Amino acid sequence: MGQHLVQDVGEEPCRVRGRRRDPHRDDRVRSYEQGPVALTPDITLASQALSAVHAYVLGSVATQQAARRAEQRTGLSEEQWQRSLGPYISAVLAAGEHPMLARRVHEAEEPDPDAEFAFGLACVLDGLAARAGR
């Protein structure tokens, strides 16, 4: 359900902003028949679940688009931008007041964007399934 929405939204920011305002699009209508029914027969809960998935997907797309716009605006790639923050982050970590940030910087792997999206979507879907009692 979520992967379909990402492909559908694509690279068009106006579609992200206008998506909610166009409930009669065929894909939006089809999503009501395909996704929530597997979760619960309660149509109110199913509708809320579909809205939660849409919000996650659209938020992910908007975040990716914002990163692209920032890269275009600054001329810095994500990696260059992170390196430019090095002195600041080093000073913050040297103060010793942020142990979780230190662990994040030193221990965490940078996830692939697709894997990160899939993980977040799985969390949303797992939470919705738990809420529905499944």
Coordinates of C-alpha atoms in Angstrom, one line a residue:
M1 CA 0.0 0.0 0.0
G2 CA 2.7 2.6 1.0
Q3 CA 5.2 1.7 -1.8
H4 CA 2.4 2.3 -4.3
L5 CA 1.8 5.8 -2.9
V6 CA 5.5 6.8 -3.1
Q7 CA 5.6 5.7 -6.8
D8 CA 2.4 7.6 -7.4
V9 CA 3.5 10.8 -5.8
G10 CA 6.9 10.7 -7.6
E11 CA 8.8 13.9 -8.0
E12 CA 5.9 16.4 -8.1
P13 CA 5.7 18.5 -4.9
C14 CA 2.3 19.9 -5.9
R15 CA 0.9 16.4 -5.9
V16 CA 2.0 16.0 -2.3
R17 CA 0.3 19.2 -1.2
G18 CA -2.8 18.7 -3.3
R19 CA -3.3 14.9 -2.7
R20 CA -5.8 15.3 0.2
R21 CA -7.9 17.7 -1.8
D22 CA -8.6 15.3 -4.6
P23 CA -10.4 12.3 -3.1
H24 CA -12.0 11.2 -6.4
R25 CA -8.8 10.1 -8.0
D26 CA -9.0 6.5 -9.1
D27 CA -6.0 5.4 -7.1
R28 CA -7.3 7.0 -4.0
V29 CA -10.7 5.4 -4.5
R30 CA -9.1 2.0 -5.1
S31 CA -7.0 2.3 -2.0
Y32 CA -10.2 2.2 0.1
E33 CA -11.1 -1.1 -1.4
Q34 CA -7.7 -2.8 -1.2
G35 CA -5.8 -1.8 1.9
P36 CA -7.9 -1.3 5.1
V37 CA -10.2 -4.3 4.5
A38 CA -7.3 -6.7 5.5
L39 CA -6.9 -4.8 8.7
T40 CA -10.4 -4.5 10.1
P41 CA -14.1 -4.6 9.1
D42 CA -14.6 -1.4 11.1
I43 CA -14.8 1.2 8.3
T44 CA -14.0 4.1 10.6
L45 CA -10.8 2.4 11.9
A46 CA -10.0 1.3 8.3
S47 CA -10.3 4.9 7.1
Q48 CA -8.1 6.2 9.9
A49 CA -5.6 3.5 9.2
L50 CA -5.4 4.5 5.5
S51 CA -5.0 8.1 6.5
A52 CA -2.1 7.2 8.8
V53 CA -0.4 5.3 6.0
H54 CA -1.0 8.2 3.6
A55 CA 0.4 10.7 6.1
Y56 CA 3.6 8.5 6.7
V57 CA 4.2 8.2 2.9
L58 CA 3.5 11.8 2.1
G59 CA 5.7 12.9 5.0
S60 CA 8.5 10.7 3.7
V61 CA 8.2 12.1 0.2
A62 CA 8.1 15.7 1.5
T63 CA 11.3 15.1 3.6
Q64 CA 13.1 13.7 0.5
Q65 CA 12.0 16.6 -1.6
A66 CA 13.1 19.1 1.1
A67 CA 16.6 17.5 1.2
R68 CA 16.8 17.8 -2.6
R69 CA 15.8 21.4 -2.5
A70 CA 18.3 22.1 0.3
E71 CA 21.0 20.5 -1.9
Q72 CA 20.1 22.6 -4.9
R73 CA 19.9 25.8 -2.8
T74 CA 23.2 25.3 -1.0
G75 CA 25.1 23.4 -3.6
L76 CA 26.2 20.9 -0.9
S77 CA 25.6 17.2 -1.2
E78 CA 24.2 15.4 2.0
E79 CA 27.7 14.1 2.7
Q80 CA 29.3 17.6 2.2
W81 CA 26.7 19.2 4.5
Q82 CA 27.3 16.6 7.2
R83 CA 31.1 17.2 7.0
S84 CA 30.5 21.0 7.3
L85 CA 28.8 20.3 10.6
G86 CA 31.8 18.3 11.9
P87 CA 33.4 21.0 14.1
Y88 CA 30.0 21.9 15.7
I89 CA 29.1 18.2 16.4
S90 CA 32.6 17.6 17.8
A91 CA 32.2 20.4 20.2
V92 CA 28.8 19.2 21.3
L93 CA 30.0 15.7 21.8
A94 CA 33.1 16.9 23.7
A95 CA 30.9 18.5 26.3
G96 CA 29.7 15.0 27.2
E97 CA 26.0 16.1 27.7
H98 CA 24.5 14.1 24.9
P99 CA 25.5 10.4 25.2
M100 CA 22.7 9.2 22.8
L101 CA 23.8 11.6 20.1
A102 CA 27.4 10.4 20.6
R103 CA 26.3 6.8 20.1
R104 CA 24.4 7.8 17.0
V105 CA 27.4 9.6 15.5
H106 CA 29.9 6.9 16.4
E107 CA 28.0 3.7 16.3
A108 CA 24.9 3.9 14.0
E109 CA 25.0 3.0 10.4
E110 CA 23.5 5.3 7.8
P111 CA 20.5 3.4 6.4
D112 CA 19.7 3.2 2.8
P113 CA 16.8 5.5 2.1
D114 CA 14.6 2.6 0.7
A115 CA 15.4 0.5 3.8
E116 CA 14.7 3.4 6.1
F117 CA 11.3 4.0 4.4
A118 CA 10.4 0.3 4.5
F119 CA 11.3 0.1 8.2
G120 CA 9.1 3.2 9.0
L121 CA 6.2 1.9 7.0
A122 CA 6.5 -1.5 8.7
C123 CA 6.4 0.2 12.1
V124 CA 3.2 2.1 11.0
L125 CA 1.6 -1.0 9.7
D126 CA 2.6 -3.0 12.8
G127 CA 1.1 -0.3 15.0
L128 CA -2.1 -0.3 13.1
A129 CA -2.4 -4.0 13.2
A130 CA -1.8 -4.0 17.0
R131 CA -4.4 -1.2 17.3
A132 CA -6.9 -3.3 15.4
G133 CA -6.2 -6.3 17.6
R134 CA -4.5 -8.5 15.0

